[in-house]
């Protein structure tokens, strides 16, 4: 018997049973129709309501097309179709978001001013700028012990740009200094003149290591002419005369406890530039001098540059040694592989900053240089005489204003 046959047979049996009643034995059987009570239709009021716990799961009526449910529905015996249950949405369109945006409101009880703000580092760059003016002045009026009025000033600037990302670092600094002095009727004289650029690119193999693979560049020159006073007719130095360029690769180690940096470069290129032919013909700063005949006529001009390749070792230390007392020192040693290896050029810089407040500082500076290629020039009887190489020493002491931004 097929499904439709089963449904028709059970409908006939149940309908006959529900429409007649049987009397007791001996009585007459009378078929009494029983009125069927009207059952109110159940309205599904939550058919399309949204599930408050998951917007992707609607609150829908059950849909089951099994044979038993069809039979029960056909015989009006009741079914579970009006029983609501949770049914998940299986298909979600690609453009349909899988979550709903949550609206939030500002909580006035939270003080945003208490949240720290880093306004020094933008992105991966760390920027520092410092400009300052040191000055010194002395004046005499009817001073019985005598003396010369004097005023001097030193303008300086230090600018730093550091880029840090992961294990990579790129540090750039620019140092500028220029100072003059004026005494009574004497001409204005230069006391300091420096233009120096340093660039260091480093990379370390691991985050825990203190060793960097480093490439360094250093360029140093001056702005205006320099003289051996009182002779102001024959300059001993000019713009880009001299100018020094160091480019090298090597390794740098920084002691995490003391903050001291050690750098060694087995391959460093050093170039010396003399951008003045008169000084180049004299063989100033180690370049090849001009070739002259017996009468002093120049047969071949001197070279205006000199290239060397050698070994460079340096150490650097910056630290606040006492409260408001800062030290910055650097020692550099260089020796040329080709020209007299073992003959060492020495450069030592020392700076002490004594901080009074954010705008007033006192400073002490020491510079020591020894370069076998640089010959000393002195004035004797109005004639400039070139001597051999000597230790060059400069010391400064000043008090002035400093502004950092």
Coordinates of C-alpha atoms in Angstrom, one line a residue:
X1 CA 0.0 0.0 0.0
X2 CA 1.4 3.3 -1.0
X3 CA 1.4 6.5 1.2
X4 CA -1.8 7.9 -0.2
X5 CA -3.5 4.6 0.5
X6 CA -2.4 4.6 4.1
X7 CA -3.6 8.1 4.5
X8 CA -7.1 7.4 3.1
X9 CA -7.5 4.2 5.1
X10 CA -6.7 5.8 8.5
X11 CA -8.9 8.8 7.6
X12 CA -11.9 6.5 7.0
X13 CA -11.4 4.5 10.3
X14 CA -10.9 7.5 12.5
X15 CA -13.7 9.5 10.9
X16 CA -16.2 6.5 11.4
X17 CA -15.1 6.2 15.0
X18 CA -15.5 9.8 15.8
X19 CA -19.0 10.1 14.1
X20 CA -20.9 7.2 15.9
X21 CA -21.5 5.8 19.3
X22 CA -22.4 2.1 20.2
X23 CA -25.2 1.2 22.8
X24 CA -24.9 -1.5 25.3
X25 CA -26.0 -5.1 24.5
X26 CA -29.7 -5.3 24.0
X27 CA -30.1 -1.7 23.1
X28 CA -30.5 -0.2 19.7
X29 CA -27.5 1.3 18.2
X30 CA -27.9 4.9 17.3
X31 CA -25.3 6.9 15.4
X32 CA -25.1 10.2 17.2
X33 CA -22.9 12.8 15.5
X34 CA -20.5 14.5 17.9
X35 CA -20.0 18.2 17.2
X36 CA -16.4 19.0 16.6
X37 CA -15.1 21.9 18.8
X38 CA -13.6 24.7 16.8
X39 CA -9.9 25.0 17.6
X40 CA -8.5 28.5 17.2
X41 CA -5.7 28.8 14.7
X42 CA -2.4 29.4 16.4
X43 CA -0.7 32.5 15.1
X44 CA 3.0 32.4 14.8
X45 CA 4.0 35.8 16.3
X46 CA 7.7 35.1 16.4
X47 CA 8.2 33.9 12.9
X48 CA 10.6 36.5 11.8
X49 CA 11.8 37.9 15.1
X50 CA 15.6 38.5 15.4
X51 CA 17.5 36.4 17.8
X52 CA 18.9 38.9 20.3
X53 CA 21.9 36.7 21.0
X54 CA 23.0 36.2 17.4
X55 CA 21.7 38.4 14.6
X56 CA 22.7 35.7 12.1
X57 CA 20.4 33.1 13.7
X58 CA 16.7 34.0 13.1
X59 CA 13.9 32.8 15.4
X60 CA 11.9 30.8 12.8
X61 CA 9.2 28.0 12.8
X62 CA 10.4 24.5 12.2
X63 CA 10.3 23.1 8.7
X64 CA 10.3 19.3 8.6
X65 CA 8.9 17.5 5.6
X66 CA 9.1 14.0 7.0
X67 CA 6.2 11.6 6.3
X68 CA 4.9 11.4 9.9
X69 CA 4.5 15.1 10.1
X70 CA 2.6 15.2 6.8
X71 CA 0.3 12.4 8.0
X72 CA -0.3 14.2 11.4
X73 CA -1.0 17.4 9.6
X74 CA -3.4 15.8 7.1
X75 CA -5.4 14.1 9.9
X76 CA -5.5 17.4 11.9
X77 CA -4.1 15.6 14.9
X78 CA -1.7 18.5 15.6
X79 CA 1.9 18.9 14.6
X80 CA 5.1 20.6 15.7
X81 CA 5.1 23.1 12.9
X82 CA 3.9 25.9 15.2
X83 CA 6.7 25.2 17.7
X84 CA 9.3 27.9 17.1
X85 CA 13.0 27.1 17.4
X86 CA 16.4 28.6 16.5
X87 CA 17.5 28.0 13.0
X88 CA 20.9 29.3 11.8
X89 CA 21.3 31.1 8.5
X90 CA 23.6 28.9 6.5
X91 CA 24.1 31.3 3.6
X92 CA 25.6 34.7 4.2
X93 CA 26.3 37.0 1.2
X94 CA 29.9 38.1 0.6
X95 CA 29.0 41.7 1.0
X96 CA 26.9 41.2 4.2
X97 CA 28.8 42.0 7.4
X98 CA 29.1 39.1 9.8
X99 CA 28.9 41.4 12.8
X100 CA 26.9 44.5 13.8
X101 CA 28.6 47.8 14.7
X102 CA 28.3 48.6 18.4
X103 CA 27.5 52.2 19.3
X104 CA 29.4 53.6 22.2
X105 CA 29.2 56.8 24.1
X106 CA 31.9 58.9 25.7
X107 CA 32.2 58.2 29.4
X108 CA 32.6 61.6 31.2
X109 CA 34.1 59.8 34.2
X110 CA 37.3 59.0 32.3
X111 CA 39.9 61.8 32.4
X112 CA 41.6 61.8 29.0
X113 CA 44.2 64.3 30.3
X114 CA 45.6 61.6 32.6
X115 CA 46.6 59.4 29.6
X116 CA 50.3 59.9 28.8
X117 CA 51.0 61.3 25.3
X118 CA 54.3 60.7 23.5
X119 CA 54.9 63.9 21.6
X120 CA 58.6 63.3 21.0
X121 CA 58.6 60.4 18.7
X122 CA 56.5 60.5 15.5
X123 CA 56.5 57.3 13.7
X124 CA 59.9 55.8 13.8
X125 CA 61.8 59.1 13.9
X126 CA 63.4 60.7 16.9
X127 CA 64.2 64.4 16.5
X128 CA 66.3 66.7 18.6
X129 CA 67.3 70.3 18.0
X130 CA 69.4 72.5 20.2
X131 CA 70.7 76.0 19.5
X132 CA 72.7 78.1 21.8
X133 CA 74.7 81.3 22.2
X134 CA 77.7 81.7 24.5
X135 CA 79.1 85.1 25.2
X136 CA 81.8 86.9 27.2
X137 CA 82.3 90.6 27.7
X138 CA 84.6 92.8 29.7
X139 CA 84.7 96.6 29.8
X140 CA 87.1 99.2 31.4
X141 CA 86.4 102.8 32.2
X142 CA 89.2 104.8 33.7
X143 CA 90.6 101.6 35.1
X144 CA 93.9 102.5 36.7
X145 CA 95.3 99.0 36.3
X146 CA 94.6 99.2 32.5
X147 CA 93.1 96.6 30.2
X148 CA 91.4 96.2 26.8
X149 CA 87.7 96.1 26.3
X150 CA 86.7 92.7 24.9
X151 CA 83.5 91.0 23.7
X152 CA 83.1 87.6 22.2
X153 CA 80.3 85.3 21.2
X154 CA 79.9 81.7 20.0
X155 CA 76.8 80.6 18.1
X156 CA 76.2 76.8 18.0
X157 CA 73.6 74.3 16.9
X158 CA 73.2 70.6 17.3
X159 CA 70.6 68.8 15.2
X160 CA 69.8 65.1 15.4
X161 CA 67.6 62.7 13.4
X162 CA 67.4 59.1 14.4
X163 CA 65.4 56.4 12.7
X164 CA 64.7 53.1 14.6
X165 CA 62.7 50.2 13.3
X166 CA 63.2 46.7 14.7
X167 CA 66.9 45.9 14.7
X168 CA 67.7 48.7 12.2
X169 CA 69.0 52.1 13.3
X170 CA 70.0 55.2 11.2
X171 CA 71.5 58.0 13.3
X172 CA 72.3 61.4 11.8
X173 CA 73.8 64.5 13.5
X174 CA 74.8 67.9 12.3
X175 CA 77.0 70.1 14.5
X176 CA 77.6 73.8 13.7
X177 CA 79.7 76.3 15.6
X178 CA 81.0 79.8 14.8
X179 CA 82.6 82.2 17.2
X180 CA 84.3 85.7 17.0
X181 CA 86.1 88.0 19.3
X182 CA 86.6 91.8 19.3
X183 CA 89.1 93.6 21.5
X184 CA 89.5 97.4 21.5
X185 CA 91.0 98.6 18.2
X186 CA 92.0 95.2 17.0
X187 CA 90.2 93.6 14.0
X188 CA 87.4 91.1 14.5
X189 CA 89.0 87.6 14.8
X190 CA 87.5 84.2 14.4
X191 CA 87.7 81.9 17.5
X192 CA 85.8 78.8 16.3
X193 CA 84.5 77.5 13.0
X194 CA 83.1 74.0 12.5
X195 CA 80.6 72.3 10.2
X196 CA 80.4 68.6 10.8
X197 CA 78.0 65.9 9.6
X198 CA 77.8 62.4 10.9
X199 CA 75.7 59.5 9.6
X200 CA 75.6 56.0 11.0
X201 CA 73.5 53.1 9.6
X202 CA 73.5 49.9 11.8
X203 CA 71.8 46.6 11.8
X204 CA 72.1 43.8 14.5
X205 CA 71.4 40.2 13.9
X206 CA 69.3 39.6 16.9
X207 CA 67.3 41.7 19.4
X208 CA 69.4 40.5 22.3
X209 CA 72.7 41.3 20.7
X210 CA 74.8 44.4 21.5
X211 CA 76.7 44.2 18.3
X212 CA 75.8 46.2 15.2
X213 CA 76.9 45.8 11.6
X214 CA 77.7 49.5 10.9
X215 CA 78.4 51.8 8.1
X216 CA 79.6 55.3 9.1
X217 CA 80.1 58.6 7.3
X218 CA 81.8 61.7 8.6
X219 CA 82.2 65.0 6.8
X220 CA 83.9 68.0 8.4
X221 CA 84.9 71.5 7.1
X222 CA 84.6 75.2 8.0
X223 CA 82.7 78.3 6.8
X224 CA 85.2 81.2 6.5
X225 CA 88.9 81.9 6.0
X226 CA 91.3 81.3 8.9
X227 CA 94.5 83.3 9.6
X228 CA 97.6 83.1 11.7
X229 CA 97.0 86.5 13.4
X230 CA 98.1 89.2 13.1
X231 CA 98.7 88.3 9.5
X232 CA 95.3 88.7 7.8
X233 CA 96.6 88.7 4.2
X234 CA 97.5 85.1 3.7
X235 CA 94.7 82.7 4.8
X236 CA 95.8 79.4 6.2
X237 CA 92.4 77.8 5.6
X238 CA 89.3 78.5 3.6
X239 CA 85.8 77.1 2.8
X240 CA 86.3 73.4 2.0
X241 CA 90.1 73.9 2.4
X242 CA 90.4 71.6 4.2
X243 CA 87.4 69.2 4.1
X244 CA 87.7 65.7 5.5
X245 CA 85.5 62.7 4.5
X246 CA 85.5 59.3 6.2
X247 CA 83.4 56.4 4.9
X248 CA 83.8 53.0 6.4
X249 CA 82.1 49.7 7.3
X250 CA 82.7 47.6 10.4
X251 CA 81.2 46.5 13.7
X252 CA 80.0 48.5 16.7
X253 CA 79.5 47.2 20.2
X254 CA 77.6 49.1 22.9
X255 CA 78.1 48.2 26.5
X256 CA 74.6 48.1 28.0
X257 CA 75.9 48.8 31.5
X258 CA 78.2 51.8 30.9
X259 CA 76.8 53.1 27.6
X260 CA 80.2 53.2 26.0
X261 CA 80.3 52.5 22.2
X262 CA 83.3 50.7 20.6
X263 CA 83.7 50.8 16.8
X264 CA 86.2 49.1 14.6
X265 CA 86.4 49.4 10.8
X266 CA 89.0 47.4 8.9
X267 CA 88.1 49.2 5.7
X268 CA 87.7 53.0 5.9
X269 CA 88.1 55.4 3.1
X270 CA 89.6 58.9 4.0
X271 CA 89.5 61.8 1.5
X272 CA 91.2 65.2 2.1
X273 CA 90.0 68.1 0.0
X274 CA 91.7 71.4 -0.5
X275 CA 89.4 73.7 -2.5
X276 CA 92.0 76.4 -2.9
X277 CA 94.8 76.2 -5.5
X278 CA 97.2 78.4 -3.5
X279 CA 97.0 76.2 -0.5
X280 CA 97.1 73.1 -2.7
X281 CA 100.3 74.3 -4.3
X282 CA 101.8 74.7 -0.8
X283 CA 101.0 71.1 -0.1
X284 CA 98.7 72.1 2.8
X285 CA 96.9 69.4 4.8
X286 CA 98.9 66.6 3.2
X287 CA 98.1 66.9 -0.5
X288 CA 100.8 66.7 -3.1
X289 CA 102.4 70.2 -3.5
X290 CA 103.2 71.9 -6.8
X291 CA 106.3 71.1 -8.7
X292 CA 108.5 74.2 -9.3
X293 CA 111.7 74.9 -11.2
X294 CA 114.8 76.6 -9.8
X295 CA 113.3 80.0 -10.4
X296 CA 110.1 79.1 -8.5
X297 CA 108.0 78.8 -11.6
X298 CA 105.2 76.3 -11.2
X299 CA 105.6 73.4 -13.6
X300 CA 102.6 71.4 -12.2
X301 CA 100.1 72.6 -9.8
X302 CA 99.5 70.7 -6.6
X303 CA 96.7 68.2 -6.2
X304 CA 93.6 69.4 -4.5
X305 CA 92.6 66.1 -2.9
X306 CA 94.2 63.0 -1.4
X307 CA 92.7 59.6 -0.9
X308 CA 93.7 57.0 1.7
X309 CA 92.4 53.6 2.8
X310 CA 93.1 52.4 6.3
X311 CA 92.0 51.1 9.7
X312 CA 89.8 53.2 12.0
X313 CA 89.0 52.5 15.7
X314 CA 86.9 54.8 17.8
X315 CA 85.1 54.9 21.2
X316 CA 82.3 57.2 22.3
X317 CA 80.6 57.9 25.6
X318 CA 77.7 60.1 26.6
X319 CA 76.3 60.1 30.1
X320 CA 75.0 62.2 33.0
X321 CA 77.9 61.6 35.4
X322 CA 76.5 63.8 38.2
X323 CA 73.2 65.6 38.6
X324 CA 72.9 68.2 35.8
X325 CA 76.5 67.5 34.6
X326 CA 76.8 65.8 31.2
X327 CA 79.8 64.4 29.5
X328 CA 80.3 63.7 25.8
X329 CA 83.6 62.4 24.6
X330 CA 84.9 60.7 21.5
X331 CA 88.3 59.3 20.6
X332 CA 89.2 58.3 17.0
X333 CA 92.4 56.6 15.8
X334 CA 93.2 56.1 12.1
X335 CA 96.1 54.6 10.3
X336 CA 96.6 54.4 6.5
X337 CA 97.5 51.0 5.1
X338 CA 99.5 52.3 2.2
X339 CA 101.3 55.4 3.5
X340 CA 103.3 54.5 6.7
X341 CA 101.0 52.0 8.3
X342 CA 101.3 52.4 12.1
X343 CA 101.5 56.2 11.9
X344 CA 98.3 57.0 13.8
X345 CA 96.1 60.1 13.4
X346 CA 94.5 61.0 16.7
X347 CA 91.3 63.0 17.2
X348 CA 89.8 63.5 20.6
X349 CA 86.8 65.6 21.6
X350 CA 85.5 66.3 25.1
X351 CA 82.5 68.3 26.1
X352 CA 81.2 69.0 29.6
X353 CA 77.7 70.6 30.0
X354 CA 76.8 72.0 33.3
X355 CA 73.0 72.6 33.4
X356 CA 71.8 75.6 35.4
X357 CA 68.2 75.3 34.1
X358 CA 66.4 74.6 30.9
X359 CA 67.8 77.7 29.2
X360 CA 71.1 78.5 30.9
X361 CA 74.2 76.3 30.7
X362 CA 77.9 76.4 31.2
X363 CA 80.2 74.3 29.0
X364 CA 83.8 73.3 28.8
X365 CA 85.3 71.9 25.5
X366 CA 88.6 70.3 24.6
X367 CA 89.8 69.4 21.2
X368 CA 93.0 67.5 20.5
X369 CA 94.3 66.6 17.0
X370 CA 97.4 65.0 15.7
X371 CA 97.8 64.4 12.0
X372 CA 101.2 63.6 10.5
X373 CA 100.1 65.1 7.1
X374 CA 99.2 68.5 8.6
X375 CA 102.3 70.8 8.9
X376 CA 102.4 73.5 11.4
X377 CA 102.6 77.1 10.1
X378 CA 104.1 80.0 12.2
X379 CA 104.8 83.6 11.6
X380 CA 108.5 84.7 11.9
X381 CA 109.6 88.1 11.0
X382 CA 106.6 88.7 8.9
X383 CA 107.2 85.6 6.9
X384 CA 105.1 82.4 7.1
X385 CA 107.2 79.4 7.9
X386 CA 106.0 75.8 7.6
X387 CA 107.2 73.4 10.3
X388 CA 106.6 69.7 10.9
X389 CA 103.5 68.2 12.3
X390 CA 102.6 69.1 15.9
X391 CA 99.8 68.4 18.4
X392 CA 96.9 70.7 17.9
X393 CA 95.0 71.7 21.1
X394 CA 92.0 73.9 21.6
X395 CA 90.1 74.6 24.9
X396 CA 86.9 76.6 25.3
X397 CA 84.9 77.8 28.3
X398 CA 81.6 79.6 28.1
X399 CA 78.3 80.4 29.7
X400 CA 75.2 81.0 27.6
X401 CA 71.7 80.4 26.6
X402 CA 70.4 77.1 25.1
X403 CA 67.0 76.4 23.5
X404 CA 65.8 72.9 22.7
X405 CA 62.9 72.0 20.4

